[in-house]
Amino acid sequence: MKCSDFLHELTNYLDGVLDEPTKVELENHLSWCHNCYVVCDTTKKTIEIYRDSQLYELPEDLRSRLRSAIMTKCQQHKKRGPESV
Amino acid sequence: MGTIQNKLEEPVSDELTLVRAAKQGDDSAFEELVRRYDRNVFRIAQHITQNREDAEDVVQEAFLKAYSNLAKFQEQSKFYTWLVRIAVNEALMKLRRKKPERTVSLDEDIKTEDDSLPREIADWSPNPEQQYTQAELREILSKTIQGLPPGFRTVFVLRDVEGLSTEETAAALELSVPAVKSRLLRARLQLRERLGRYFQKRESGDGEQ
């Protein structure tokens, strides 16, 4: 496997959807190619950091304000009939 | 090296029960759906619009649209996937209205060297996120993802932050599976490269072997 092949398979590898022979080949490549190992490892960390970041959490007070605004609008819509949105 | 697992696994039947009750006019069932997904919709909206007030508007508009179009929901996909599709459209429309000079579309294809290896390959410190306070880290992550084109960051957010499957992401964005995979790879690599500026190993003194 060449470095360009590794890159082509990286997303499937990280998503755990590679077939077994390709996975073995890729992991063999990673065992000796330091650059690809670093790319793989830091890409995985990138995903984990974003996933665990709690970026843009909805604060509870805003959350309940939004929910009650939504439900009020829904009820107004119901009264006015289906053409109002 | 392990793989990344999806984090959102809702029991579909339970969701469908709520959807059907809401279709029959049970507003408390719809409110339960709002409760279940408002945080996800808000996060997606703010990632796309990069603006909190816009994200609040998108949350309201998306749920109102879902409510008023519930009868048209065919139950062939998850309600959540359908809702995400509505929310993404609302968010992109907001962005388009704000930046009319730039075409904002999920079809935009930025030319990048997607089949060549990344240029800078430097390893990161172990636990790089711990070098920063929570607030600093959020600022870094937010600034970094803002630099991606909307079409790329939308795919990344749905797939990697919200944990939708590739197929669900494709359905929500009306893209093909190969298009989702190609954007996801480029988004991941671009974010990795940009985050490297903050997370790279220092040249000396941190015990590299």
Short mmCIF file of N, CA and C in Angstrom, two decimals, chain A residues 3-4 6-8 10-17 23 27 30 34-51 53-60 62-63 65-71 73-75 77-78 82 85, chain B residues 1-5 7 25 27 30-31 34-35 38-39 42-43 46-47 50 52 56 59-60 63-65 67-68 114-118 121-125 128-129 138 141-142 144-145 156 159-161 181 184-185 188-189 191-192 195 199:
data_model
loop_
_atom_site.label_atom_id
_atom_site.label_comp_id
_atom_site.label_asym_id
_atom_site.label_seq_id
_atom_site.Cartn_x
_atom_site.Cartn_y
_atom_site.Cartn_z
N CYS A 3 1.30 5.60 0.23
CA CYS A 3 0.72 6.64 1.09
C CYS A 3 -0.59 7.18 0.51
N SER A 4 -0.66 7.33 -0.82
CA SER A 4 -1.88 7.85 -1.43
C SER A 4 -3.04 6.86 -1.25
N PHE A 6 -3.33 4.85 1.30
CA PHE A 6 -3.70 4.98 2.72
C PHE A 6 -4.69 6.12 2.89
N LEU A 7 -4.37 7.27 2.26
CA LEU A 7 -5.21 8.45 2.41
C LEU A 7 -6.62 8.19 1.85
N HIS A 8 -6.64 7.47 0.75
CA HIS A 8 -7.91 7.13 0.11
C HIS A 8 -8.80 6.29 1.04
N LEU A 10 -8.49 6.24 4.43
CA LEU A 10 -8.47 6.74 5.82
C LEU A 10 -9.86 6.90 6.44
N THR A 11 -10.77 7.52 5.69
CA THR A 11 -12.11 7.75 6.24
C THR A 11 -12.82 6.42 6.53
N ASN A 12 -12.73 5.48 5.61
CA ASN A 12 -13.35 4.17 5.85
C ASN A 12 -12.71 3.46 7.04
N TYR A 13 -11.39 3.63 7.17
CA TYR A 13 -10.69 3.00 8.30
C TYR A 13 -11.16 3.58 9.63
N LEU A 14 -11.19 4.92 9.71
CA LEU A 14 -11.60 5.55 10.97
C LEU A 14 -13.06 5.26 11.29
N ASP A 15 -13.87 5.05 10.24
CA ASP A 15 -15.28 4.75 10.48
C ASP A 15 -15.53 3.26 10.72
N GLY A 16 -14.44 2.48 10.66
CA GLY A 16 -14.57 1.05 10.95
C GLY A 16 -15.32 0.26 9.90
N VAL A 17 -15.28 0.71 8.65
CA VAL A 17 -16.04 0.00 7.62
C VAL A 17 -15.14 -0.61 6.54
N LYS A 23 -7.85 -3.59 5.66
CA LYS A 23 -7.51 -3.11 7.00
C LYS A 23 -6.14 -3.63 7.42
N GLU A 27 -2.96 -1.27 8.18
CA GLU A 27 -2.27 -1.27 9.47
C GLU A 27 -0.80 -1.67 9.32
N LEU A 30 0.85 1.47 8.25
CA LEU A 30 1.01 2.37 9.41
C LEU A 30 2.16 1.93 10.33
N HIS A 34 5.86 6.47 9.30
CA HIS A 34 5.59 7.36 10.42
C HIS A 34 4.65 8.50 10.04
N ASN A 35 4.86 9.09 8.86
CA ASN A 35 3.99 10.21 8.44
C ASN A 35 2.52 9.80 8.40
N CYS A 36 2.24 8.67 7.79
CA CYS A 36 0.84 8.22 7.70
C CYS A 36 0.30 7.87 9.08
N TYR A 37 1.17 7.31 9.93
CA TYR A 37 0.74 7.02 11.29
C TYR A 37 0.30 8.31 11.99
N VAL A 38 1.12 9.36 11.83
CA VAL A 38 0.81 10.64 12.49
C VAL A 38 -0.48 11.24 11.91
N VAL A 39 -0.62 11.19 10.59
CA VAL A 39 -1.85 11.72 9.97
C VAL A 39 -3.07 10.98 10.52
N CYS A 40 -2.97 9.66 10.58
CA CYS A 40 -4.09 8.85 11.05
C CYS A 40 -4.42 9.18 12.51
N ASP A 41 -3.38 9.20 13.33
CA ASP A 41 -3.57 9.43 14.75
C ASP A 41 -4.13 10.83 15.04
N THR A 42 -3.59 11.84 14.38
CA THR A 42 -4.03 13.21 14.68
C THR A 42 -5.41 13.49 14.05
N THR A 43 -5.73 12.81 12.96
CA THR A 43 -7.08 12.96 12.39
C THR A 43 -8.11 12.37 13.35
N LYS A 44 -7.75 11.22 13.91
CA LYS A 44 -8.64 10.58 14.89
C LYS A 44 -8.81 11.49 16.11
N LYS A 45 -7.70 12.10 16.55
CA LYS A 45 -7.79 13.02 17.70
C LYS A 45 -8.66 14.24 17.35
N THR A 46 -8.51 14.74 16.13
CA THR A 46 -9.32 15.89 15.69
C THR A 46 -10.80 15.59 15.86
N ILE A 47 -11.20 14.41 15.38
CA ILE A 47 -12.62 14.02 15.46
C ILE A 47 -13.04 13.91 16.93
N GLU A 48 -12.20 13.27 17.73
CA GLU A 48 -12.56 13.08 19.14
C GLU A 48 -12.66 14.41 19.89
N ILE A 49 -11.73 15.31 19.59
CA ILE A 49 -11.74 16.61 20.28
C ILE A 49 -13.02 17.37 19.95
N TYR A 50 -13.40 17.37 18.67
CA TYR A 50 -14.65 18.06 18.31
C TYR A 50 -15.86 17.37 18.92
N ARG A 51 -15.83 16.04 18.86
CA ARG A 51 -16.99 15.31 19.36
C ARG A 51 -17.18 15.53 20.86
N SER A 53 -16.17 18.16 22.58
CA SER A 53 -15.88 19.55 22.95
C SER A 53 -17.03 20.28 23.65
N GLN A 54 -18.25 19.78 23.47
CA GLN A 54 -19.44 20.50 23.96
C GLN A 54 -19.47 21.93 23.44
N LEU A 55 -19.06 22.06 22.20
CA LEU A 55 -19.11 23.35 21.54
C LEU A 55 -20.58 23.65 21.23
N TYR A 56 -20.99 24.87 21.46
CA TYR A 56 -22.37 25.29 21.15
C TYR A 56 -23.43 24.50 21.92
N GLU A 57 -23.20 24.32 23.21
CA GLU A 57 -24.25 23.71 24.02
C GLU A 57 -25.36 24.74 24.22
N LEU A 58 -26.58 24.23 24.29
CA LEU A 58 -27.73 25.12 24.47
C LEU A 58 -27.98 25.30 25.97
N PRO A 59 -27.80 26.53 26.50
CA PRO A 59 -28.03 26.72 27.95
C PRO A 59 -29.50 26.45 28.30
N GLU A 60 -29.73 25.91 29.51
CA GLU A 60 -31.09 25.49 29.89
C GLU A 60 -32.12 26.61 29.83
N LEU A 62 -32.14 29.37 27.93
CA LEU A 62 -32.44 29.65 26.53
C LEU A 62 -33.25 28.50 25.93
N ARG A 63 -32.91 27.30 26.35
CA ARG A 63 -33.58 26.12 25.83
C ARG A 63 -35.08 26.16 26.14
N ARG A 65 -36.84 28.82 26.92
CA ARG A 65 -37.45 29.94 26.20
C ARG A 65 -37.75 29.57 24.75
N LEU A 66 -36.77 28.93 24.11
CA LEU A 66 -36.97 28.54 22.71
C LEU A 66 -38.13 27.55 22.58
N ARG A 67 -38.16 26.58 23.52
CA ARG A 67 -39.20 25.56 23.43
C ARG A 67 -40.58 26.16 23.59
N SER A 68 -40.70 27.10 24.52
CA SER A 68 -42.05 27.66 24.69
C SER A 68 -42.41 28.56 23.50
N ALA A 69 -41.42 29.23 22.90
CA ALA A 69 -41.70 30.02 21.69
C ALA A 69 -42.14 29.11 20.54
N ILE A 70 -41.46 27.97 20.44
CA ILE A 70 -41.82 27.01 19.37
C ILE A 70 -43.25 26.52 19.56
N MET A 71 -43.59 26.11 20.78
CA MET A 71 -44.91 25.55 21.01
C MET A 71 -46.01 26.61 20.83
N LYS A 73 -45.85 29.15 18.73
CA LYS A 73 -45.99 29.31 17.28
C LYS A 73 -46.74 28.14 16.65
N CYS A 74 -46.46 26.94 17.14
CA CYS A 74 -47.15 25.76 16.61
C CYS A 74 -48.65 25.86 16.87
N GLN A 75 -49.00 26.32 18.09
CA GLN A 75 -50.42 26.42 18.40
C GLN A 75 -51.11 27.51 17.58
N HIS A 77 -50.21 28.35 14.64
CA HIS A 77 -50.29 27.75 13.30
C HIS A 77 -51.51 26.83 13.21
N LYS A 78 -51.72 26.07 14.25
CA LYS A 78 -52.85 25.14 14.27
C LYS A 78 -54.18 25.89 14.15
N PRO A 82 -53.45 25.27 7.83
CA PRO A 82 -52.22 24.77 7.22
C PRO A 82 -51.52 25.72 6.25
N VAL A 85 -47.67 28.80 7.15
CA VAL A 85 -46.21 28.83 7.22
C VAL A 85 -45.61 29.01 5.84
N MET B 1 -5.04 0.63 16.45
CA MET B 1 -5.71 1.94 16.60
C MET B 1 -7.22 1.75 16.45
N GLY B 2 -7.97 2.20 17.39
CA GLY B 2 -9.42 1.99 17.36
C GLY B 2 -10.12 2.87 16.34
N THR B 3 -11.40 2.63 16.17
CA THR B 3 -12.17 3.44 15.22
C THR B 3 -13.18 4.29 15.97
N ILE B 4 -13.76 5.22 15.23
CA ILE B 4 -14.71 6.14 15.85
C ILE B 4 -16.12 5.54 15.80
N GLN B 5 -16.77 5.52 16.92
CA GLN B 5 -18.13 4.96 16.96
C GLN B 5 -19.18 6.07 16.94
N LYS B 7 -22.40 8.08 18.18
CA LYS B 7 -22.88 8.22 19.55
C LYS B 7 -24.41 8.31 19.65
N GLY B 25 -52.37 15.14 16.34
CA GLY B 25 -52.71 16.39 17.01
C GLY B 25 -52.27 16.48 18.47
N ASP B 27 -49.99 17.67 20.87
CA ASP B 27 -48.89 18.62 20.93
C ASP B 27 -47.84 18.27 21.99
N PHE B 30 -45.33 16.23 20.31
CA PHE B 30 -44.41 17.04 19.50
C PHE B 30 -43.42 17.76 20.40
N GLU B 31 -43.90 18.26 21.54
CA GLU B 31 -43.01 18.94 22.48
C GLU B 31 -41.91 17.99 22.97
N VAL B 34 -39.32 17.97 20.40
CA VAL B 34 -38.51 19.19 20.51
C VAL B 34 -37.46 19.01 21.61
N ARG B 35 -37.91 18.52 22.75
CA ARG B 35 -37.02 18.29 23.88
C ARG B 35 -35.89 17.33 23.50
N ASP B 38 -33.74 19.40 20.34
CA ASP B 38 -33.43 20.83 20.23
C ASP B 38 -31.94 21.12 20.36
N ARG B 39 -31.27 20.39 21.25
CA ARG B 39 -29.83 20.65 21.43
C ARG B 39 -29.03 20.28 20.18
N PHE B 42 -29.75 22.92 17.49
CA PHE B 42 -29.05 24.18 17.81
C PHE B 42 -27.57 24.08 17.46
N ARG B 43 -26.95 22.96 17.83
CA ARG B 43 -25.52 22.76 17.56
C ARG B 43 -25.24 22.77 16.05
N GLN B 46 -25.73 26.32 14.71
CA GLN B 46 -24.66 27.28 15.04
C GLN B 46 -23.36 26.93 14.31
N HIS B 47 -23.11 25.66 14.09
CA HIS B 47 -21.94 25.29 13.30
C HIS B 47 -22.06 25.84 11.88
N GLN B 50 -22.62 29.97 12.28
CA GLN B 50 -21.57 30.61 13.07
C GLN B 50 -22.07 31.85 13.81
N ARG B 52 -24.98 32.95 17.01
CA ARG B 52 -25.92 32.39 17.98
C ARG B 52 -27.37 32.80 17.74
N GLU B 56 -30.56 30.38 16.97
CA GLU B 56 -31.84 30.37 17.71
C GLU B 56 -33.01 30.44 16.74
N VAL B 59 -33.51 27.10 14.97
CA VAL B 59 -34.16 26.10 15.81
C VAL B 59 -35.68 26.30 15.77
N GLN B 60 -36.11 27.55 15.94
CA GLN B 60 -37.55 27.83 15.94
C GLN B 60 -38.18 27.54 14.58
N PHE B 63 -38.32 23.66 13.73
CA PHE B 63 -39.36 22.90 14.43
C PHE B 63 -40.76 23.31 13.95
N LEU B 64 -40.94 24.59 13.70
CA LEU B 64 -42.24 25.04 13.21
C LEU B 64 -42.54 24.42 11.84
N LYS B 65 -41.53 24.40 10.98
CA LYS B 65 -41.70 23.77 9.66
C LYS B 65 -41.99 22.28 9.80
N TYR B 67 -43.38 20.83 12.31
CA TYR B 67 -44.74 20.72 12.86
C TYR B 67 -45.78 20.88 11.75
N SER B 68 -45.59 21.92 10.94
CA SER B 68 -46.63 22.21 9.96
C SER B 68 -46.57 21.26 8.75
N ASP B 114 -7.10 16.70 -2.62
CA ASP B 114 -7.66 15.65 -1.79
C ASP B 114 -6.97 14.30 -1.96
N ASP B 115 -6.21 14.13 -3.05
CA ASP B 115 -5.55 12.84 -3.15
C ASP B 115 -4.03 12.94 -2.98
N SER B 116 -3.60 14.06 -2.41
CA SER B 116 -2.18 14.12 -2.08
C SER B 116 -2.04 14.17 -0.57
N LEU B 117 -0.92 13.77 -0.08
CA LEU B 117 -0.74 13.75 1.37
C LEU B 117 -0.68 15.17 1.93
N PRO B 118 -1.17 15.35 3.14
CA PRO B 118 -1.09 16.67 3.77
C PRO B 118 0.35 17.17 3.79
N ILE B 121 3.47 17.48 8.30
CA ILE B 121 3.18 16.32 9.13
C ILE B 121 4.05 16.36 10.38
N ALA B 122 3.50 16.98 11.42
CA ALA B 122 4.22 17.03 12.69
C ALA B 122 3.31 16.42 13.73
N ASP B 123 3.88 15.65 14.61
CA ASP B 123 3.06 14.98 15.62
C ASP B 123 2.57 15.98 16.67
N TRP B 124 1.45 15.61 17.31
CA TRP B 124 0.89 16.47 18.35
C TRP B 124 1.41 16.03 19.71
N SER B 125 1.32 16.95 20.68
CA SER B 125 1.64 16.57 22.05
C SER B 125 0.60 15.56 22.52
N PRO B 128 -3.29 17.04 23.68
CA PRO B 128 -3.02 18.43 23.34
C PRO B 128 -4.09 19.38 23.89
N GLU B 129 -5.33 18.88 24.01
CA GLU B 129 -6.42 19.75 24.45
C GLU B 129 -6.21 20.21 25.89
N ARG B 138 -12.48 25.94 23.28
CA ARG B 138 -13.69 26.20 22.49
C ARG B 138 -13.45 27.28 21.44
N LEU B 141 -11.43 25.72 18.62
CA LEU B 141 -12.23 24.80 17.80
C LEU B 141 -13.22 25.57 16.94
N SER B 142 -13.80 26.60 17.54
CA SER B 142 -14.80 27.39 16.83
C SER B 142 -14.15 28.15 15.67
N THR B 144 -11.39 27.44 14.17
CA THR B 144 -10.86 26.51 13.17
C THR B 144 -11.94 26.01 12.23
N ILE B 145 -13.09 25.64 12.79
CA ILE B 145 -14.14 25.09 11.93
C ILE B 145 -14.79 26.19 11.08
N PHE B 156 -19.05 17.45 8.19
CA PHE B 156 -18.27 17.08 9.38
C PHE B 156 -19.14 17.08 10.64
N ARG B 159 -21.76 14.18 10.57
CA ARG B 159 -21.15 12.86 10.64
C ARG B 159 -20.35 12.67 11.94
N ASP B 160 -19.47 13.60 12.24
CA ASP B 160 -18.53 13.38 13.34
C ASP B 160 -18.96 13.97 14.67
N VAL B 161 -19.71 15.06 14.66
CA VAL B 161 -20.14 15.64 15.93
C VAL B 161 -21.47 15.02 16.35
N LYS B 181 -18.51 11.06 1.60
CA LYS B 181 -17.21 10.52 2.03
C LYS B 181 -16.07 11.42 1.60
N LEU B 184 -16.13 14.55 3.71
CA LEU B 184 -15.75 14.24 5.09
C LEU B 184 -14.24 14.09 5.20
N LEU B 185 -13.63 13.40 4.25
CA LEU B 185 -12.18 13.23 4.29
C LEU B 185 -11.49 14.58 4.23
N ARG B 188 -12.04 16.57 7.49
CA ARG B 188 -11.24 16.03 8.59
C ARG B 188 -9.78 16.43 8.43
N LEU B 189 -9.26 16.30 7.20
CA LEU B 189 -7.84 16.60 6.98
C LEU B 189 -7.55 18.09 7.14
N LEU B 191 -9.25 20.24 9.01
CA LEU B 191 -9.32 20.57 10.45
C LEU B 191 -8.06 20.08 11.16
N ARG B 192 -7.64 18.88 10.82
CA ARG B 192 -6.43 18.32 11.44
C ARG B 192 -5.23 19.23 11.21
N LEU B 195 -5.70 22.54 13.18
CA LEU B 195 -5.54 22.36 14.64
C LEU B 195 -4.08 22.11 15.01
N PHE B 199 -1.69 22.43 18.40
CA PHE B 199 -1.49 21.20 19.16
C PHE B 199 -0.16 20.52 18.91
#
